[in-house]
CSV table of C-alpha atoms in Angstrom, one decimal:
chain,number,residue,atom,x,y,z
C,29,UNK,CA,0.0,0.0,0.0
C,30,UNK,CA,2.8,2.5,0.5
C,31,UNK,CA,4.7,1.7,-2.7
C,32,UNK,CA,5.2,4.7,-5.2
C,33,UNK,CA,1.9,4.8,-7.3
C,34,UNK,CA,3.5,3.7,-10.8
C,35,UNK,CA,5.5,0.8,-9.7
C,36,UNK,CA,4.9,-2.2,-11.6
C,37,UNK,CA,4.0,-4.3,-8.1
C,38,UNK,CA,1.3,-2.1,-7.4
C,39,UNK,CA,-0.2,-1.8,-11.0
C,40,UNK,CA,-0.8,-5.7,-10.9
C,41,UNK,CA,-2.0,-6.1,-7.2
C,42,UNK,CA,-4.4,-2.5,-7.7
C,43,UNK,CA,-6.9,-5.0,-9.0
C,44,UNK,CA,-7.0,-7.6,-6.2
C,45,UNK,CA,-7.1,-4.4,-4.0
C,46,UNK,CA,-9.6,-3.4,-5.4
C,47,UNK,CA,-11.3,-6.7,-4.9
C,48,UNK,CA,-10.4,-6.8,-0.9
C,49,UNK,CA,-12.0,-3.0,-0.8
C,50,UNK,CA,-15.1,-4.2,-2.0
C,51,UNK,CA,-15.2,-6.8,0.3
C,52,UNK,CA,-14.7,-5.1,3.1
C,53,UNK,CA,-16.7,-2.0,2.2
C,54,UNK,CA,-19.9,-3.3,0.7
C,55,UNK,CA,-21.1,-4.8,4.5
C,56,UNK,CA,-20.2,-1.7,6.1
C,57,UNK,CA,-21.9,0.4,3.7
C,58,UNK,CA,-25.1,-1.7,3.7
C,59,UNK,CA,-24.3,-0.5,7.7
C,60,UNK,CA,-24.2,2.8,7.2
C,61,UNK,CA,-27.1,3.5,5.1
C,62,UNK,CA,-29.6,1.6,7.2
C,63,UNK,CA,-32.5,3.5,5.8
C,64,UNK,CA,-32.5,6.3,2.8
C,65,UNK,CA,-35.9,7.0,3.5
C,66,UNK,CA,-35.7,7.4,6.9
C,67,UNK,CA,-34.0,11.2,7.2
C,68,UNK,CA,-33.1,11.7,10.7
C,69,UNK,CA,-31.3,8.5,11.0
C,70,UNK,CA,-29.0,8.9,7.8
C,71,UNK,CA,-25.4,8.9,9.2
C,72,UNK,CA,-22.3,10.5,7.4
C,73,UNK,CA,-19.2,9.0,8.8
C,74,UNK,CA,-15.8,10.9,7.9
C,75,UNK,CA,-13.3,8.6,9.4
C,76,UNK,CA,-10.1,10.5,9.5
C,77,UNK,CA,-7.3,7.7,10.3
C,78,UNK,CA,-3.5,8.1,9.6
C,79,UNK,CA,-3.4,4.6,8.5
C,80,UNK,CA,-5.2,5.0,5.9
C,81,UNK,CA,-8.8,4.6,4.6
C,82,UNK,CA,-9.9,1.6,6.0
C,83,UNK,CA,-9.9,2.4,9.3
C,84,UNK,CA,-9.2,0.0,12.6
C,85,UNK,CA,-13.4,-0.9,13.2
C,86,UNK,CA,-13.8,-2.3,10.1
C,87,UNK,CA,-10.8,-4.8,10.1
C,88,UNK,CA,-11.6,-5.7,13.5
C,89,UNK,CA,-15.7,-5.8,12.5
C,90,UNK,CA,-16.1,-4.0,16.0
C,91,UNK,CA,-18.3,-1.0,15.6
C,92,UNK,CA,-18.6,2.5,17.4
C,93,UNK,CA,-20.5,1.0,20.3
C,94,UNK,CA,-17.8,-2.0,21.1
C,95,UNK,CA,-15.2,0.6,21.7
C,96,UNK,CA,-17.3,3.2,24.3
C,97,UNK,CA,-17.5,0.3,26.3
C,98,UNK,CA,-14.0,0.1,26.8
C,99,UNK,CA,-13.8,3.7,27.9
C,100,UNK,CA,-16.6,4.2,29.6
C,101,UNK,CA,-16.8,7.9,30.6
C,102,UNK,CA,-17.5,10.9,28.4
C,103,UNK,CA,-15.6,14.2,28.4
C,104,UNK,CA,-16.7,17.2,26.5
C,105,UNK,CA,-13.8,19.4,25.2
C,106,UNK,CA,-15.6,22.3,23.5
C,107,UNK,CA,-18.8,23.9,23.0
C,108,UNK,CA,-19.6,25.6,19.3
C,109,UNK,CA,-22.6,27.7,18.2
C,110,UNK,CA,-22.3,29.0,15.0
C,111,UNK,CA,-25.4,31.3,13.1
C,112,UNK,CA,-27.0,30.8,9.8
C,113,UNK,CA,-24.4,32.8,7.7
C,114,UNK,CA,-20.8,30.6,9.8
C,115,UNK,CA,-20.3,33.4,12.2
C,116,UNK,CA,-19.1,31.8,15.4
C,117,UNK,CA,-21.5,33.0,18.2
C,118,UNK,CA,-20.4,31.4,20.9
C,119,UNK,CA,-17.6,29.2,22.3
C,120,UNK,CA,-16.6,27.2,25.5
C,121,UNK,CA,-13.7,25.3,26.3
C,122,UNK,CA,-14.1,22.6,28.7
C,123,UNK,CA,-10.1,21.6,29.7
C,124,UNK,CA,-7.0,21.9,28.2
C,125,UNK,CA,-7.7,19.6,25.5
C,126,UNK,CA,-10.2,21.5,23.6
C,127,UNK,CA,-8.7,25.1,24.4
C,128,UNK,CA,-7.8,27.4,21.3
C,129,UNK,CA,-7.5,30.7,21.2
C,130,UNK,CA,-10.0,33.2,19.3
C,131,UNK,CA,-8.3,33.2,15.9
C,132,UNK,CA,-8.4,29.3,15.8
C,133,UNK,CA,-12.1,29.3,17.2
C,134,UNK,CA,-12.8,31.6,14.4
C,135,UNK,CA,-11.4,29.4,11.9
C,136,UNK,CA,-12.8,25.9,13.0
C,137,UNK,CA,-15.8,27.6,13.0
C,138,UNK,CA,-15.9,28.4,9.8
C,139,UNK,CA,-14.4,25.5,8.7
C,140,UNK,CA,-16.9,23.7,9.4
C,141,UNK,CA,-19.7,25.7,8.4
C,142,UNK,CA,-18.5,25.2,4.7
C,143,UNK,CA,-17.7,21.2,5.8
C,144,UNK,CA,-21.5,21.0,6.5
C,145,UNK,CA,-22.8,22.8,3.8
C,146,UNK,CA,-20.5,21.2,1.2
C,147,UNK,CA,-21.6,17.7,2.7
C,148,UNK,CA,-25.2,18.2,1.9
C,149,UNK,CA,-24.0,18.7,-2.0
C,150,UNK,CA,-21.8,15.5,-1.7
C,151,UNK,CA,-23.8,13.2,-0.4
C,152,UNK,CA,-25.3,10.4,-2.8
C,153,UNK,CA,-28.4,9.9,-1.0
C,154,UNK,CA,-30.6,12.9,-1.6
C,155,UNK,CA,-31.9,14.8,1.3
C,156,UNK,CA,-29.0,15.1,3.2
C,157,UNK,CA,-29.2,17.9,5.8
C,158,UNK,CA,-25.4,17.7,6.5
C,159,UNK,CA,-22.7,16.1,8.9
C,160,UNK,CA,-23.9,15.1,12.2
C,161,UNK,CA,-20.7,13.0,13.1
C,162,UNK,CA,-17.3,13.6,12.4
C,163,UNK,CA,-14.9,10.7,14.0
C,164,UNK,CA,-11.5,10.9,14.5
C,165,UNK,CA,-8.6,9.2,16.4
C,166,UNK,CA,-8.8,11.6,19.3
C,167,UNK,CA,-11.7,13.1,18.9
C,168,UNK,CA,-15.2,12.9,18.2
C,169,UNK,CA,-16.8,15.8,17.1
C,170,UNK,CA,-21.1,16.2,17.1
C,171,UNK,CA,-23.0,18.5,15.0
C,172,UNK,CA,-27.1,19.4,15.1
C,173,UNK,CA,-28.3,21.9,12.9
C,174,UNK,CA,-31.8,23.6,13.7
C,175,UNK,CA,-34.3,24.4,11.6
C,176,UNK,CA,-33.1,27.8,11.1
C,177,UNK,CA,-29.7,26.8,10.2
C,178,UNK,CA,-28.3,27.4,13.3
C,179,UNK,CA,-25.5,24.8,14.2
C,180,UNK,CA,-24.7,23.3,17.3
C,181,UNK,CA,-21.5,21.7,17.4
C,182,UNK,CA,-19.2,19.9,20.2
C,183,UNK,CA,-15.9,18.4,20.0
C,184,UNK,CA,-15.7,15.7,22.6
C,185,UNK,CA,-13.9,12.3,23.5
C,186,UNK,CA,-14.1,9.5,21.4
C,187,UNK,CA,-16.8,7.5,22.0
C,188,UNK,CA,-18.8,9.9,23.8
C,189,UNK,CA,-22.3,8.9,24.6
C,190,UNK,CA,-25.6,11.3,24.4
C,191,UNK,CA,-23.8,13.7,22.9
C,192,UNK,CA,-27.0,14.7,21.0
C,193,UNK,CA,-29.3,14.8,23.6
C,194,UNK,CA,-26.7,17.4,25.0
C,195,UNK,CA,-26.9,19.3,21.8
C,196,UNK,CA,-30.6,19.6,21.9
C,197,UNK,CA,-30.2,20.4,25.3
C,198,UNK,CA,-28.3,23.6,24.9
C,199,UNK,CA,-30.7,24.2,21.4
C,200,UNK,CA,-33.2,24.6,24.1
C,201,UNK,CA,-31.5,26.5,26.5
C,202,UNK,CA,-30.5,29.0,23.5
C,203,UNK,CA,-34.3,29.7,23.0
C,204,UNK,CA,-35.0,30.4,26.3
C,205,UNK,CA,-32.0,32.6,27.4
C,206,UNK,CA,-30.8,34.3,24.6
C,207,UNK,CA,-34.0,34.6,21.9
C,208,UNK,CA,-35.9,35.9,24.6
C,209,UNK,CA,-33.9,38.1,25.7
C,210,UNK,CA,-34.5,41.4,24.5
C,211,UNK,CA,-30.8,43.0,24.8
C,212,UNK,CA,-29.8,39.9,22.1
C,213,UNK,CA,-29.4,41.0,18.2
C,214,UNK,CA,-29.6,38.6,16.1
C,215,UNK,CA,-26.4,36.5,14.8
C,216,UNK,CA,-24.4,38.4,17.3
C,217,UNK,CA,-22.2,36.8,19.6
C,218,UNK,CA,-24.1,35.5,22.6
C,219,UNK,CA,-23.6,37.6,26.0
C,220,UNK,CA,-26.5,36.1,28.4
C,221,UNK,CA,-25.8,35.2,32.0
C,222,UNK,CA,-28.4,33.3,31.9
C,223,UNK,CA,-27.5,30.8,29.1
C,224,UNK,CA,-23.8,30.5,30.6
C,225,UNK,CA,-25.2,30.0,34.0
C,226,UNK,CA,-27.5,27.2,32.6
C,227,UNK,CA,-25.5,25.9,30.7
C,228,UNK,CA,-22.1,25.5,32.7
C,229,UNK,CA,-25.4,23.7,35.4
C,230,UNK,CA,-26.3,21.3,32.3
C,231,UNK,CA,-22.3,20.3,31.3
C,232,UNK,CA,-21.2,19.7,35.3
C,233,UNK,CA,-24.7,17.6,35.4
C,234,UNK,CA,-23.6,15.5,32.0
C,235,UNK,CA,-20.1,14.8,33.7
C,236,UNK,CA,-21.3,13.8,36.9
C,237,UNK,CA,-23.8,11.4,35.3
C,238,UNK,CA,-20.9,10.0,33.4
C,239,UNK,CA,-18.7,9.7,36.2
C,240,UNK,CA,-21.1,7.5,37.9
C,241,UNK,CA,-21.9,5.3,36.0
V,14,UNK,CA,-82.2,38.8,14.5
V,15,UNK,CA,-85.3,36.8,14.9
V,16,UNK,CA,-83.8,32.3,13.8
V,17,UNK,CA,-80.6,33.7,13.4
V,18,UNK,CA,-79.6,31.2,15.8
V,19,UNK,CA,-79.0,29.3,18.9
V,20,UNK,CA,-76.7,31.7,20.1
V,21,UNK,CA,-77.6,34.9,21.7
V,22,UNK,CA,-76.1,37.9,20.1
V,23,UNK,CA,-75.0,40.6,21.9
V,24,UNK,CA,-75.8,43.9,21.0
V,25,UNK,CA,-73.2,45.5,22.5
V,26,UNK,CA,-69.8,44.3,23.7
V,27,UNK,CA,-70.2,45.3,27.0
V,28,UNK,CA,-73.4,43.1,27.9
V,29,UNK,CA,-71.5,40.2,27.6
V,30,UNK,CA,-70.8,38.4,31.0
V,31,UNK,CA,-67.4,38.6,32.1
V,32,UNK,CA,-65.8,35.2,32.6
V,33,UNK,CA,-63.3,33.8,34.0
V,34,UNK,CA,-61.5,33.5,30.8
V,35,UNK,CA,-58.9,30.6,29.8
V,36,UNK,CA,-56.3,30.6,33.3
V,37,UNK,CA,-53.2,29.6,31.2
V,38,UNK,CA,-51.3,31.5,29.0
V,39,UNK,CA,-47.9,30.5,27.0
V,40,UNK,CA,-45.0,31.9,28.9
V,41,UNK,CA,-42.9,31.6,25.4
V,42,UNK,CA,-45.7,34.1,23.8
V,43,UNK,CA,-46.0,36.4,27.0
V,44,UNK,CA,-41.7,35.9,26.7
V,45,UNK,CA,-41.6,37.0,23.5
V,46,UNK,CA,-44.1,39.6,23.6
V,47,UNK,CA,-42.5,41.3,26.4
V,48,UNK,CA,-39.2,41.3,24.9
V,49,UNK,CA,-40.3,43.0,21.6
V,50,UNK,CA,-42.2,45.1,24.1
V,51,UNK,CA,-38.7,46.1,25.5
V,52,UNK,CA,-36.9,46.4,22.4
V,53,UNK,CA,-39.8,48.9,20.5
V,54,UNK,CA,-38.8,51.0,23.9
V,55,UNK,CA,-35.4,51.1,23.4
V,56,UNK,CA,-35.6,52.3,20.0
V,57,UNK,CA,-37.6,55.4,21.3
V,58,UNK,CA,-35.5,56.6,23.9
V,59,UNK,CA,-31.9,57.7,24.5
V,60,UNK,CA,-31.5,57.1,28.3
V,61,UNK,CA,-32.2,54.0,30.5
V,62,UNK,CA,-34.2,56.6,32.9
V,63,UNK,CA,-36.9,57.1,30.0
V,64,UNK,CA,-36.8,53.7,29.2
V,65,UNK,CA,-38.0,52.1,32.5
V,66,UNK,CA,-40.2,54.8,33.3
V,67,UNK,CA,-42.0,53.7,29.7
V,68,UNK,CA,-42.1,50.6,30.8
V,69,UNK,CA,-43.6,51.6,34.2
V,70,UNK,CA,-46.4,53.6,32.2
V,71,UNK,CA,-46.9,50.4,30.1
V,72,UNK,CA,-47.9,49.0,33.0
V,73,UNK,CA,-50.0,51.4,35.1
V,74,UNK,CA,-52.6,51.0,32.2
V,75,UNK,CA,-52.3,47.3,32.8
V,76,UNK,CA,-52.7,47.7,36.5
V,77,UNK,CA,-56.0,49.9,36.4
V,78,UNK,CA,-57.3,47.5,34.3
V,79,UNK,CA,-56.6,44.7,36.2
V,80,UNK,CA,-58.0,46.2,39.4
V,81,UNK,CA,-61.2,46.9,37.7
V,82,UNK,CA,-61.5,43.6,36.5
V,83,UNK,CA,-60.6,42.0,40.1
V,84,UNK,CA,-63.0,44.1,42.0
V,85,UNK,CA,-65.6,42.4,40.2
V,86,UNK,CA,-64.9,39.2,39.5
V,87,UNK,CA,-63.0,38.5,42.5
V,88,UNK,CA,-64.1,40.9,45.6
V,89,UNK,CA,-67.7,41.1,44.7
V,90,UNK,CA,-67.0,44.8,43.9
V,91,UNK,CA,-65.9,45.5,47.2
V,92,UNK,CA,-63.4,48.3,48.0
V,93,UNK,CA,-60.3,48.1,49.8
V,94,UNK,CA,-60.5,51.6,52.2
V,95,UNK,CA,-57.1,50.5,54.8
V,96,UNK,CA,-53.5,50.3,53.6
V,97,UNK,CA,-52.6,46.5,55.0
V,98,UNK,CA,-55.8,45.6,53.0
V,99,UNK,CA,-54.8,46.7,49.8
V,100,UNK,CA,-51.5,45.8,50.0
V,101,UNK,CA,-52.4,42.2,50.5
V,102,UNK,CA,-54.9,42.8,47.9
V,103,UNK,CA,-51.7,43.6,45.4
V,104,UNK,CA,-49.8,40.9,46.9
V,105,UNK,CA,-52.2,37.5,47.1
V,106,UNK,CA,-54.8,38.3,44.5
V,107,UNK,CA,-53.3,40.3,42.2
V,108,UNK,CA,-50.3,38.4,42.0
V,109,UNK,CA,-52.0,35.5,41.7
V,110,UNK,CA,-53.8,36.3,38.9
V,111,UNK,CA,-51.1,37.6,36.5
V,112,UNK,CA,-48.3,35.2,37.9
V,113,UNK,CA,-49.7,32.3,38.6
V,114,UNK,CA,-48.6,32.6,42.3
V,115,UNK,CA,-48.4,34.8,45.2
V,116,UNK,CA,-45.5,36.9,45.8
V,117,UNK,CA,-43.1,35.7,48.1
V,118,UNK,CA,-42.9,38.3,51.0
V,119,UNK,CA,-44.2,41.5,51.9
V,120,UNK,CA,-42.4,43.6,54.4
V,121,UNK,CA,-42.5,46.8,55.9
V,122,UNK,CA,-39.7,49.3,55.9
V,123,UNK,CA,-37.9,49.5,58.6
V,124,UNK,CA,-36.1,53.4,58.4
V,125,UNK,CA,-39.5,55.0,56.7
V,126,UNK,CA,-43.2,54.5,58.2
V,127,UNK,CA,-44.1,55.1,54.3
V,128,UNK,CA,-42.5,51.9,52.8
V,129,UNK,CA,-43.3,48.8,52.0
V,130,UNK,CA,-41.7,45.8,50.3
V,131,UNK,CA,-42.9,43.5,48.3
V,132,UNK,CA,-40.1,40.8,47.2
V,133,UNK,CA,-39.8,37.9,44.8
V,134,UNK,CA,-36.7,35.7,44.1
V,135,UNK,CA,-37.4,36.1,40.3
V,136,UNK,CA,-40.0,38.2,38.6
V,137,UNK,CA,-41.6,36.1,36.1
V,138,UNK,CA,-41.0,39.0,33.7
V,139,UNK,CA,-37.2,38.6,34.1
V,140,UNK,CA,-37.4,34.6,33.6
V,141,UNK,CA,-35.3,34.8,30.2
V,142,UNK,CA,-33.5,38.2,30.2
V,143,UNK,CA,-29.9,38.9,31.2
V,144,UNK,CA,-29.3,42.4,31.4
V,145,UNK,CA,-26.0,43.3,29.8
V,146,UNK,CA,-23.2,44.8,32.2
V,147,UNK,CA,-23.6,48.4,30.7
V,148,UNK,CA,-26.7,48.6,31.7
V,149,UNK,CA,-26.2,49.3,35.1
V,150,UNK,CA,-28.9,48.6,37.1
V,151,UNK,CA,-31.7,48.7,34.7
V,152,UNK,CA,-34.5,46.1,36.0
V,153,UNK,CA,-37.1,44.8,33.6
V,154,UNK,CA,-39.2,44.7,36.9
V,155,UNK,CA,-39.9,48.5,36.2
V,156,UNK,CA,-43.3,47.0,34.1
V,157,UNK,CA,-44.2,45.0,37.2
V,158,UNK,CA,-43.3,48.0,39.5
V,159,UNK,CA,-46.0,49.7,36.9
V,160,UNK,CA,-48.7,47.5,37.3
V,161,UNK,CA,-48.5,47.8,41.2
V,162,UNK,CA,-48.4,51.4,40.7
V,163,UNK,CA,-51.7,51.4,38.3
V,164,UNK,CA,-53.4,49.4,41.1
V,165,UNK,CA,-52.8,51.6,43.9
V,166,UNK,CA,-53.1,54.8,42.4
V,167,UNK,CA,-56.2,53.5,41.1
V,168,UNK,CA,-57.7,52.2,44.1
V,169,UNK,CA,-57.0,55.7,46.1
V,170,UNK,CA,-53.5,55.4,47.3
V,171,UNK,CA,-51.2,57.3,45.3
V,172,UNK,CA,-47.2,55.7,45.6
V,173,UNK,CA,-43.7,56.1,44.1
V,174,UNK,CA,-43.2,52.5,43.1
V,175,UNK,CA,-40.1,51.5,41.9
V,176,UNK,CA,-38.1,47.6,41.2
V,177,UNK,CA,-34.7,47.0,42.2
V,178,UNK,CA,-32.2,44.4,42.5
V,179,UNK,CA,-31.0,43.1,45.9
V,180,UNK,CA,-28.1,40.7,46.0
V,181,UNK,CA,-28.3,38.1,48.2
V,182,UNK,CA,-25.3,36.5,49.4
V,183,UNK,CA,-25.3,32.0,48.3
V,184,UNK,CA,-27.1,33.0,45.4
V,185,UNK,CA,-26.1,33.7,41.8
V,186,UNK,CA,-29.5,36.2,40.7
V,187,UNK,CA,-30.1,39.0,42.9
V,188,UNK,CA,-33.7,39.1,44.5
V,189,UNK,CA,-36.2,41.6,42.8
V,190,UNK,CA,-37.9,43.8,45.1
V,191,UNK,CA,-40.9,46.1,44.1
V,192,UNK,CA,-40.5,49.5,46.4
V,193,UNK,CA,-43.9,51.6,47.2
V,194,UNK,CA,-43.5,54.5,48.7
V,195,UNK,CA,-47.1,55.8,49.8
V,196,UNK,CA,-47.7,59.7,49.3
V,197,UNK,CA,-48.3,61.9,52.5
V,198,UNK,CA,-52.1,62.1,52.5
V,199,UNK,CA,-52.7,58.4,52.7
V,200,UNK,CA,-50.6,58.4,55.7
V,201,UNK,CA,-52.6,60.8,57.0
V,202,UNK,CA,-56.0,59.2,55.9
V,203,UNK,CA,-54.7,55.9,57.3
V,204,UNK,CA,-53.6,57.9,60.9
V,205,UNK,CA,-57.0,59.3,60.8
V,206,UNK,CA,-59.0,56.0,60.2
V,207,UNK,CA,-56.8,54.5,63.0
């Protein structure tokens, strides 16, 4: 796999590769997809892995849920809301794992606005409202967008559990304590006491439930 | 009209019988309401001053309403004459009706005979807003503070009410208190009924 494109031992095996691929992808697709018609359950999985594309779950055949057993307690390492137009609104860091300074915020931010937007385009099953799950080595990262386009995103441990009931948590708690407020604009950065107070209340109760269990 | 129906039209709207009307209301609309009610405000004014005293003008007309509507329905349009009687008037009945609950203490104040204190650990009116720091100490409360005015002034005992914040040590939000300061004659009507 890591000989030079053109060389002659790769030209002949690129076929039987191919082969193996197929193998090994068509069950895990037939995984993924488990219903086209059913929308909120569609799943796009970007598996980032510096081994390559075939990542370690599907040579094993253990799936997502297998490996949150083994580690058992969720961490969250940063909070993301970002507005309808990729403006980041609002940020938390939870630890010095997540931390980044504003400039990089900034950035992910709108990274990822473009990531979800150009993900709805990509994807071959129509009606595709975007990335929901992004999975990496050392992180997992949770997106839900609202209605309005409004995206709720948070980067957290691999293997984190309820990560989107947390989401619509704070979706909640963002139209309670900052749309009715009446010092808020619109698609401004978010400056309630309110919502952080209610919100740093919901992420301690999250962790402590993890912890216990 | 003679058939037109089974039922009976009114000929004018104030024949109808007053009821009791629906008791719920959505907090999200009243929420939403009010904060566009605050926001129209702020566009009209230059000063925070001018701002809570429109919202306390918004709600004396709310208040004289409401105590014409609650000496009927709920006093049998009786009418409060003594100062202890309409103050717990304001803070059981009145309370109970737009809030939901009563308020959760009234006082007396102790440096002035004139002043009396009616406080509440969160104005429902406040539920969703966070004032920003350069505000100062604008309260929302000042519509509330309004409505207690528009009661008493309407019921024969003019006040200065006003809403403040008081910050309570163990707790994050500040308590809300709703300040009436009675005018002189009612004092001296209330000395005089003794």
């Amino acid at each position: 796999m890591f000989d030079p494109p053109n060389s002659p031992k790769r030209k002949l095996a690129k076929d039987k590769e191919r082969e193996s691929d197929m193998e090994f992808k068509k069950p895990s697709l037939k995984r993924k997809i488990q219903n086209p018609k059913d929308k909120t359950k569609q799943l796009v999985r970007c598996v980032n892995d510096s081994h390559g594309v075939i990542d370690r779950q599907w040579l094993d055949g253990s799936t997502v849920a297998d490996t949150t057993k083994v580690f058992g307690m969720a961490a969250i390492y940063s909070l993301y809301i970002i507005n309808k137009s990729g403006g980041l609104i609002y940020y938390k860091d939870y630890g010095s794992a997540g931390r980044m300074d504003t400039n990089d915020s900034l950035r992910v931010a709108s990274l990822w606005h473009s990531m979800h937007a150009i993900s709805q385009q990509l994807s071959p099953v129509s009606g595709c409202l975007g990335i929901e799950l992004l999975q990496a080595d050392t992180f997992d990262l949770h997106c839900f967008q609202s209605l309005t386009g409004t995206k709720f995103f948070v980067v957290c441990e691999p293997g984190a559990q309820h990560m989107e009931n947390l989401l619509k948590f704070v979706y909640e708690l963002y139209t309670d304590y900052v749309l009715k407020n009446p010092f808020y604009e619109m698609e401004m950065p978010i400056r309630c006491e309110l919502f952080d107070i209610n919100l740093t209340q919901a992420v301690q109760k999250d962790r402590v439930a993890f912890l216990g269990r | 009209m003679i058939g037109a129906g089974k039922i009976k039209q009114y000929g004018n709207v104030l024949d109808k019988p007053l009821t009791k009307g629906k008791q719920e209301v959505s907090l999200s609309a009243f929420a939403f309401l009010f904060s566009e009610l605050v926001q129209y405000n702020q566009t009209q004014v230059d000063n925070i001053g001018e701002l809570e005293r429109r919202l306390e003008d918004a709600g004396y007309a709310v208040g004289a309403r409401v105590l014409e509507l609650l000496c009927h329905r709920d006093k049998g349009n009786r009418r409060e004459t003594r100062l202890l009687g309409i103050l717990s008037f304001v803070h059981s009945t009145v309370w109970k009706v737009l809030f939901g609950k009563v308020a959760d203490s009234l006082e007396k104040g102790t440096e002035h005979e004139d002043e009396y204190m009616i406080s509440e650990k969160e104005l429902l009116v406040n539920k969703f807003i966070s004032i920003p720091k350069d505000m100062g100490t604008f309260n929302c409360g000042a519509f509330v503070a309004g409505i207690v005015r528009g009661v008493l002034d309407c019921a024969g005992f003019p006040a200065v009410v006003t809403a403040h914040f008081v910050p309570m040590e163990g707790q994050q939000r500040p308590r809300t208190t709703i300040l009436i300061k009675f005018a002189e004659e009612v004092l001296r009507r209330e000395a005089r009924l003794g």
